[in-house]
Amino acid sequence: MKVLAAAAVAIVALGSMAACGDDKGSDPGSGSSSGATKKSVKVGLAFDIGGRGDKSFNDSAAAGLDRVKTDLNIEVKDLAAVAGESENDKYSRLKLLCTTGYNPVIAVGFVYDGADAKNGPLARAAKDCPNTKFAIVDGGTTADNVADLVFAEEQGSFLVGAAAALKTKTGTVGFIGGCQVDLIKKFEAGFTAGAKAAKADVKVLTNYLSTPAEACKGFNDPAGGKTAATGMYDQKADIIYAAAGGSGTGVFEAAKAKSALAIGVDSDQYNTVTDASLKTVIMTSMLKRVDNAVFNFVKDFSEEKFKAGATVFDLKADGVGYATSGGQVDDIKTKLDELKADIVSGKITVPTK
């Protein structure tokens, strides 16, 4: 709660603090009854664990928020989550944003659904701030004032799985997930299906770094990622796909030490990795365009086009894809694009489990 208190002080310093109700009894988190105009929009965003600087999921969301500020000239505010925090902490963060005048408010990550999406952090905040519009990335909270921004991660993962199978020299590839939850299992399912589609006899090793009972700490555990990846490389895997947020850095470090390759996730990690020496091991990345989802949501909101419920960002909508930075998949790009076309047309249906 110390972090939340500090965040509140910061908001006061920015002159954004408002009481829960003004003299007219209005909700400071609300727009006009017909929707907010661009001038009245102030965007609040709550990051997942790892926040800015994870070079992956959160940074993709941050890129979208930064584009909102620059391209739409809209005021923004972001708050970071803290490892090991409670669901009440997450609820308080969202409530703090809506009661200090931010509308819309964006929650980044399924953690804001909580263990029970019907009564989780976002559901509670949405109920307490009925005139504030919310969005959640990767969530499933259902309410009239909540938009769910979800992705076809399995489709993008299928393409990088095919890339891994086409490029492996040992016939063995690996998948490392940050947390053993249904969302990350979609990544695994797509990756495995893509690998098998490209090379039926390829072997796929799998490891998860954490469970929900451990607060999904595996999304911010580079040391754990390095240890898990080292074990897979020792089992003859020569390419590993890391769907593990900030832990991916550890996987890249293991790949470098073993003279092997790795596949990034969410952002084009060839371009975002801090240590330039790791670029050579990043064969490709599965792109999850959280930046586009965040930007488009705010743009639509500012134009009074808020839409509750799920919006799916798939290959057809350019919501997912694969990166070509570094040139290591240039020789198989034609094949990958053929597979992409087959998925978009419906010829290939990618499994989610």
Short mmCIF file of C-alpha atoms in Angstrom, two decimals:
data_model
loop_
_atom_site.label_atom_id
_atom_site.label_comp_id
_atom_site.label_asym_id
_atom_site.label_seq_id
_atom_site.Cartn_x
_atom_site.Cartn_y
_atom_site.Cartn_z
CA MET A 1 0.00 0.00 0.00
CA LYS A 2 3.01 2.27 0.34
CA VAL A 3 3.32 2.26 -3.44
CA LEU A 4 -0.31 3.26 -3.82
CA ALA A 5 0.13 6.05 -1.31
CA ALA A 6 3.15 7.32 -3.21
CA ALA A 7 1.18 7.19 -6.43
CA ALA A 8 -1.57 9.26 -4.84
CA VAL A 9 0.96 11.86 -3.72
CA ALA A 10 2.38 12.00 -7.22
CA ILE A 11 -1.04 12.62 -8.68
CA VAL A 12 -1.64 15.41 -6.18
CA ALA A 13 1.65 16.99 -7.22
CA LEU A 14 0.48 16.94 -10.81
CA GLY A 15 -2.63 18.82 -9.83
CA SER A 16 -4.87 15.98 -10.83
CA MET A 17 -6.37 15.11 -7.48
CA ALA A 18 -10.11 15.50 -7.14
CA ALA A 19 -12.55 14.52 -4.41
CA CYS A 20 -14.81 11.55 -4.97
CA GLY A 21 -17.60 14.03 -5.65
CA ASP A 22 -17.60 17.75 -6.36
CA ASP A 23 -20.05 20.40 -5.13
CA LYS A 24 -22.50 19.33 -7.83
CA GLY A 25 -22.25 15.70 -6.86
CA SER A 26 -20.67 14.69 -10.17
CA ASP A 27 -18.29 11.77 -10.62
CA PRO A 28 -14.82 13.11 -11.52
CA GLY A 29 -14.19 9.91 -13.49
CA SER A 30 -17.16 10.46 -15.76
CA GLY A 31 -17.44 11.97 -19.18
CA SER A 32 -20.57 13.58 -20.56
CA SER A 33 -23.66 11.41 -20.79
CA SER A 34 -23.08 11.03 -24.54
CA GLY A 35 -19.37 10.15 -24.16
CA ALA A 36 -16.17 12.08 -23.67
CA THR A 37 -14.80 14.56 -26.17
CA LYS A 38 -11.09 14.57 -26.90
CA LYS A 39 -10.52 17.64 -24.70
CA SER A 40 -12.03 15.91 -21.66
CA VAL A 41 -10.08 12.67 -22.08
CA LYS A 42 -7.38 11.85 -19.53
CA VAL A 43 -6.05 8.32 -19.85
CA GLY A 44 -5.03 6.30 -16.82
CA LEU A 45 -3.15 3.03 -17.31
CA ALA A 46 -2.25 0.38 -14.73
CA PHE A 47 0.64 -1.87 -15.72
CA ASP A 48 1.05 -5.56 -15.06
CA ILE A 49 3.94 -6.78 -12.88
CA GLY A 50 7.22 -5.70 -14.45
CA GLY A 51 5.85 -2.37 -15.69
CA ARG A 52 7.79 -0.18 -18.07
CA GLY A 53 11.16 -1.62 -18.94
CA ASP A 54 10.23 -5.29 -19.28
CA LYS A 55 11.10 -5.07 -23.01
CA SER A 56 8.03 -7.16 -23.76
CA PHE A 57 4.33 -7.09 -22.80
CA ASN A 58 4.24 -3.98 -20.62
CA ASP A 59 6.53 -2.04 -22.92
CA SER A 60 4.18 -2.74 -25.82
CA ALA A 61 1.33 -1.23 -23.81
CA ALA A 62 3.59 1.69 -22.85
CA ALA A 63 4.36 2.33 -26.52
CA GLY A 64 0.65 2.61 -27.23
CA LEU A 65 0.16 5.00 -24.30
CA ASP A 66 3.09 7.15 -25.40
CA ARG A 67 1.61 7.33 -28.88
CA VAL A 68 -1.70 8.48 -27.37
CA LYS A 69 0.12 11.33 -25.66
CA THR A 70 2.11 12.32 -28.75
CA ASP A 71 -0.29 11.71 -31.63
CA LEU A 72 -3.60 12.52 -29.94
CA ASN A 73 -2.26 15.18 -27.56
CA ILE A 74 -4.08 13.54 -24.66
CA GLU A 75 -2.96 13.65 -21.03
CA VAL A 76 -1.84 10.27 -19.70
CA LYS A 77 -0.86 8.76 -16.36
CA ASP A 78 0.48 5.29 -15.66
CA LEU A 79 0.98 3.37 -12.43
CA ALA A 80 3.05 0.23 -11.93
CA ALA A 81 2.13 -3.02 -10.23
CA VAL A 82 4.37 -4.51 -7.55
CA ALA A 83 5.44 -8.13 -7.27
CA GLY A 84 3.53 -9.98 -4.59
CA GLU A 85 0.78 -7.39 -4.22
CA SER A 86 -2.80 -8.36 -3.36
CA GLU A 87 -5.94 -8.14 -5.48
CA ASN A 88 -7.03 -5.29 -3.23
CA ASP A 89 -3.88 -3.38 -4.23
CA LYS A 90 -4.83 -3.80 -7.89
CA TYR A 91 -8.38 -2.66 -7.19
CA SER A 92 -7.09 0.38 -5.26
CA ARG A 93 -4.84 1.35 -8.19
CA LEU A 94 -7.73 1.31 -10.65
CA LYS A 95 -10.02 3.10 -8.19
CA LEU A 96 -7.35 5.75 -7.60
CA LEU A 97 -7.18 6.51 -11.30
CA CYS A 98 -10.93 6.74 -11.83
CA THR A 99 -11.57 8.88 -8.75
CA THR A 100 -8.82 11.32 -9.67
CA GLY A 101 -10.35 12.21 -13.01
CA TYR A 102 -8.90 9.66 -15.42
CA ASN A 103 -11.32 8.37 -18.03
CA PRO A 104 -10.79 5.95 -19.69
CA VAL A 105 -8.74 3.66 -17.45
CA ILE A 106 -6.79 0.76 -18.96
CA ALA A 107 -5.77 -2.34 -16.99
CA VAL A 108 -2.85 -4.22 -18.55
CA GLY A 109 -2.94 -7.95 -17.95
CA PHE A 110 -5.28 -10.71 -16.81
CA VAL A 111 -4.13 -10.16 -13.21
CA TYR A 112 -6.69 -7.35 -13.01
CA ASP A 113 -9.45 -9.92 -13.51
CA GLY A 114 -8.34 -11.55 -10.29
CA ALA A 115 -9.16 -15.12 -9.33
CA ASP A 116 -12.84 -14.44 -10.07
CA ALA A 117 -13.46 -12.00 -12.91
CA LYS A 118 -16.99 -11.34 -11.64
CA ASN A 119 -15.68 -9.98 -8.34
CA GLY A 120 -12.07 -9.18 -9.16
CA PRO A 121 -10.17 -5.88 -9.02
CA LEU A 122 -11.50 -4.54 -12.32
CA ALA A 123 -15.08 -5.67 -11.71
CA ARG A 124 -15.08 -3.86 -8.36
CA ALA A 125 -13.58 -0.68 -9.78
CA ALA A 126 -15.99 -0.68 -12.73
CA LYS A 127 -18.92 -1.01 -10.34
CA ASP A 128 -17.65 1.77 -8.09
CA CYS A 129 -17.00 4.09 -11.08
CA PRO A 130 -19.98 3.42 -13.36
CA ASN A 131 -19.40 6.56 -15.44
CA THR A 132 -15.77 5.69 -16.16
CA LYS A 133 -14.98 3.52 -19.16
CA PHE A 134 -12.41 0.79 -18.63
CA ALA A 135 -10.44 -1.53 -20.88
CA ILE A 136 -8.48 -4.62 -19.94
CA VAL A 137 -5.79 -6.25 -22.03
CA ASP A 138 -6.08 -10.05 -21.97
CA GLY A 139 -8.99 -9.94 -19.55
CA GLY A 140 -12.50 -11.31 -19.34
CA THR A 141 -14.31 -8.96 -16.96
CA THR A 142 -17.87 -8.38 -18.17
CA ALA A 143 -19.58 -5.04 -17.52
CA ASP A 144 -21.32 -2.36 -19.53
CA ASN A 145 -18.39 0.00 -18.99
CA VAL A 146 -15.57 -2.49 -19.70
CA ALA A 147 -13.95 -3.30 -23.05
CA ASP A 148 -11.93 -6.52 -23.27
CA LEU A 149 -8.93 -6.25 -25.61
CA VAL A 150 -7.98 -9.84 -26.42
CA PHE A 151 -5.59 -11.41 -28.89
CA ALA A 152 -5.25 -14.54 -31.00
CA GLU A 153 -1.86 -15.33 -29.46
CA GLU A 154 -2.10 -18.89 -30.73
CA GLN A 155 -2.02 -17.65 -34.35
CA GLY A 156 1.16 -15.63 -33.97
CA SER A 157 2.70 -18.44 -31.93
CA PHE A 158 1.85 -20.90 -34.71
CA LEU A 159 4.00 -18.89 -37.11
CA VAL A 160 7.03 -18.70 -34.83
CA GLY A 161 6.58 -22.40 -34.02
CA ALA A 162 6.76 -23.15 -37.73
CA ALA A 163 9.83 -20.91 -37.97
CA ALA A 164 11.51 -22.83 -35.14
CA ALA A 165 10.81 -26.20 -36.77
CA LEU A 166 12.06 -24.99 -40.16
CA LYS A 167 15.30 -23.65 -38.67
CA THR A 168 16.17 -26.25 -36.02
CA LYS A 169 19.27 -28.31 -36.67
CA THR A 170 18.76 -30.75 -33.79
CA GLY A 171 15.10 -31.54 -34.34
CA THR A 172 14.29 -30.29 -30.81
CA VAL A 173 12.83 -26.91 -29.84
CA GLY A 174 11.50 -25.52 -26.58
CA PHE A 175 8.73 -23.42 -25.06
CA ILE A 176 9.04 -21.53 -21.77
CA GLY A 177 5.91 -19.96 -20.28
CA GLY A 178 5.94 -17.32 -17.55
CA CYS A 179 2.96 -18.76 -15.66
CA GLN A 180 0.85 -21.87 -16.01
CA VAL A 181 -2.45 -20.18 -16.90
CA ASP A 182 -4.87 -20.63 -19.80
CA LEU A 183 -3.63 -17.51 -21.57
CA ILE A 184 -0.03 -18.72 -21.79
CA LYS A 185 -1.20 -22.21 -22.70
CA LYS A 186 -2.61 -20.59 -25.86
CA PHE A 187 0.93 -19.55 -26.76
CA GLU A 188 2.17 -23.09 -26.13
CA ALA A 189 -0.65 -24.70 -28.11
CA GLY A 190 -0.06 -22.47 -31.12
CA PHE A 191 3.71 -22.87 -31.00
CA THR A 192 3.50 -26.65 -30.82
CA ALA A 193 0.90 -26.83 -33.60
CA GLY A 194 2.99 -24.62 -35.85
CA ALA A 195 6.14 -26.61 -35.20
CA LYS A 196 4.38 -29.91 -35.97
CA ALA A 197 2.76 -28.46 -39.10
CA ALA A 198 6.18 -27.50 -40.47
CA LYS A 199 8.00 -30.66 -39.35
CA ALA A 200 5.85 -33.49 -38.01
CA ASP A 201 8.65 -35.26 -36.14
CA VAL A 202 10.02 -32.19 -34.31
CA LYS A 203 10.31 -32.57 -30.53
CA VAL A 204 8.90 -29.76 -28.37
CA LEU A 205 10.09 -29.36 -24.76
CA THR A 206 7.91 -27.33 -22.37
CA ASN A 207 8.53 -25.61 -19.04
CA TYR A 208 6.54 -23.09 -16.98
CA LEU A 209 8.35 -20.78 -14.57
CA SER A 210 5.51 -20.28 -12.06
CA THR A 211 1.87 -20.89 -11.17
CA PRO A 212 -0.97 -18.58 -10.07
CA ALA A 213 -0.34 -19.77 -6.50
CA GLU A 214 3.10 -18.13 -6.81
CA ALA A 215 1.53 -14.88 -8.05
CA CYS A 216 2.85 -15.66 -11.55
CA LYS A 217 6.29 -14.46 -10.52
CA GLY A 218 7.72 -16.15 -13.61
CA PHE A 219 6.92 -13.12 -15.74
CA ASN A 220 9.63 -11.14 -13.97
CA ASP A 221 12.30 -13.72 -13.18
CA PRO A 222 15.23 -13.52 -15.64
CA ALA A 223 17.34 -15.83 -13.47
CA GLY A 224 14.62 -18.47 -13.53
CA GLY A 225 14.26 -18.06 -17.27
CA LYS A 226 17.99 -18.54 -17.76
CA THR A 227 18.04 -21.70 -15.62
CA ALA A 228 15.05 -23.22 -17.41
CA ALA A 229 16.45 -22.41 -20.84
CA THR A 230 19.88 -23.79 -19.97
CA GLY A 231 18.24 -27.08 -19.04
CA MET A 232 16.42 -27.23 -22.37
CA TYR A 233 19.54 -26.41 -24.37
CA ASP A 234 21.29 -29.20 -22.47
CA GLN A 235 18.51 -31.51 -23.71
CA LYS A 236 19.49 -30.66 -27.30
CA ALA A 237 16.94 -27.92 -27.97
CA ASP A 238 18.56 -25.30 -30.19
CA ILE A 239 15.68 -22.79 -30.40
CA ILE A 240 13.47 -21.74 -27.46
CA TYR A 241 10.33 -19.59 -27.54
CA ALA A 242 9.98 -17.54 -24.36
CA ALA A 243 6.42 -16.39 -23.59
CA ALA A 244 7.52 -15.09 -20.20
CA GLY A 245 7.65 -11.31 -20.22
CA GLY A 246 10.74 -9.91 -18.50
CA SER A 247 12.09 -13.42 -17.90
CA GLY A 248 12.85 -13.65 -21.60
CA THR A 249 16.10 -11.75 -21.05
CA GLY A 250 17.39 -14.72 -19.07
CA VAL A 251 16.43 -17.05 -21.92
CA PHE A 252 18.37 -14.87 -24.36
CA GLU A 253 21.39 -14.95 -22.06
CA ALA A 254 21.23 -18.75 -21.91
CA ALA A 255 20.96 -18.91 -25.71
CA LYS A 256 24.08 -16.78 -26.06
CA ALA A 257 26.02 -18.93 -23.58
CA LYS A 258 25.01 -22.10 -25.45
CA SER A 259 25.50 -20.64 -28.97
CA ALA A 260 21.82 -21.33 -29.62
CA LEU A 261 18.78 -19.29 -30.66
CA ALA A 262 15.67 -17.92 -29.00
CA ILE A 263 12.33 -16.39 -29.98
CA GLY A 264 10.99 -13.28 -28.28
CA VAL A 265 7.41 -12.34 -27.52
CA ASP A 266 4.96 -9.43 -27.59
CA SER A 267 7.45 -6.77 -28.75
CA ASP A 268 10.09 -7.07 -31.47
CA GLN A 269 12.71 -7.98 -28.90
CA TYR A 270 15.56 -7.78 -31.39
CA ASN A 271 14.97 -4.03 -31.25
CA THR A 272 14.07 -3.70 -27.56
CA VAL A 273 16.68 -5.85 -25.83
CA THR A 274 19.00 -3.71 -23.71
CA ASP A 275 22.16 -5.77 -24.24
CA ALA A 276 23.02 -5.41 -27.94
CA SER A 277 25.14 -8.55 -27.80
CA LEU A 278 21.95 -10.60 -27.40
CA LYS A 279 20.51 -9.49 -30.74
CA THR A 280 22.28 -12.27 -32.61
CA VAL A 281 20.42 -14.99 -30.67
CA ILE A 282 16.93 -13.54 -31.24
CA MET A 283 15.79 -15.35 -34.38
CA THR A 284 12.37 -13.70 -34.44
CA SER A 285 9.64 -12.54 -32.03
CA MET A 286 5.93 -13.23 -31.87
CA LEU A 287 4.38 -9.79 -32.16
CA LYS A 288 1.37 -9.04 -30.00
CA ARG A 289 0.29 -5.52 -30.90
CA VAL A 290 -0.84 -4.33 -27.49
CA ASP A 291 0.37 -0.89 -28.58
CA ASN A 292 -2.18 -0.79 -31.40
CA ALA A 293 -4.95 -2.06 -29.12
CA VAL A 294 -4.28 0.62 -26.49
CA PHE A 295 -4.01 3.42 -29.04
CA ASN A 296 -7.11 2.39 -31.00
CA PHE A 297 -9.17 1.99 -27.83
CA VAL A 298 -8.34 5.52 -26.67
CA LYS A 299 -8.87 6.99 -30.14
CA ASP A 300 -12.29 5.35 -30.41
CA PHE A 301 -13.20 6.52 -26.92
CA SER A 302 -12.22 10.10 -27.74
CA GLU A 303 -14.49 9.90 -30.80
CA GLU A 304 -17.40 8.60 -28.69
CA LYS A 305 -17.09 5.08 -30.12
CA PHE A 306 -16.62 3.10 -26.90
CA LYS A 307 -17.62 -0.55 -27.30
CA ALA A 308 -18.09 -2.83 -24.32
CA GLY A 309 -17.22 -6.51 -24.55
CA ALA A 310 -14.50 -8.34 -26.42
CA THR A 311 -12.55 -7.05 -29.41
CA VAL A 312 -10.24 -9.71 -30.85
CA PHE A 313 -6.93 -8.75 -32.43
CA ASP A 314 -5.90 -11.63 -34.72
CA LEU A 315 -3.73 -12.13 -37.80
CA LYS A 316 -6.42 -10.70 -40.06
CA ALA A 317 -6.57 -7.52 -37.96
CA ASP A 318 -2.75 -7.33 -37.72
CA GLY A 319 -3.10 -7.90 -33.98
CA VAL A 320 -0.43 -10.61 -33.95
CA GLY A 321 2.40 -11.60 -36.26
CA TYR A 322 6.11 -12.30 -36.40
CA ALA A 323 9.18 -10.06 -36.59
CA THR A 324 11.81 -10.13 -39.34
CA SER A 325 14.41 -7.89 -37.66
CA GLY A 326 17.91 -9.32 -37.91
CA GLY A 327 17.18 -11.21 -41.12
CA GLN A 328 17.31 -14.71 -39.61
CA VAL A 329 13.93 -15.77 -41.01
CA ASP A 330 14.28 -14.11 -44.42
CA ASP A 331 14.93 -17.48 -46.06
CA ILE A 332 11.65 -18.95 -44.76
CA LYS A 333 9.48 -15.83 -44.97
CA THR A 334 7.63 -17.07 -48.06
CA LYS A 335 6.63 -20.27 -46.25
CA LEU A 336 5.58 -18.38 -43.11
CA ASP A 337 3.46 -15.98 -45.13
CA GLU A 338 1.78 -18.92 -46.87
CA LEU A 339 0.86 -20.34 -43.47
CA LYS A 340 -0.38 -16.91 -42.37
CA ALA A 341 -2.63 -16.70 -45.44
CA ASP A 342 -4.01 -20.18 -44.70
CA ILE A 343 -4.86 -19.14 -41.13
CA VAL A 344 -6.53 -15.91 -42.25
CA SER A 345 -8.57 -17.75 -44.89
CA GLY A 346 -9.67 -20.40 -42.42
CA LYS A 347 -7.85 -23.23 -44.17
CA ILE A 348 -5.83 -23.73 -40.97
CA THR A 349 -7.53 -23.52 -37.58
CA VAL A 350 -4.99 -23.03 -34.80
CA PRO A 351 -5.75 -24.78 -31.49
CA THR A 352 -5.88 -22.83 -28.24
CA LYS A 353 -5.34 -25.80 -25.94
#
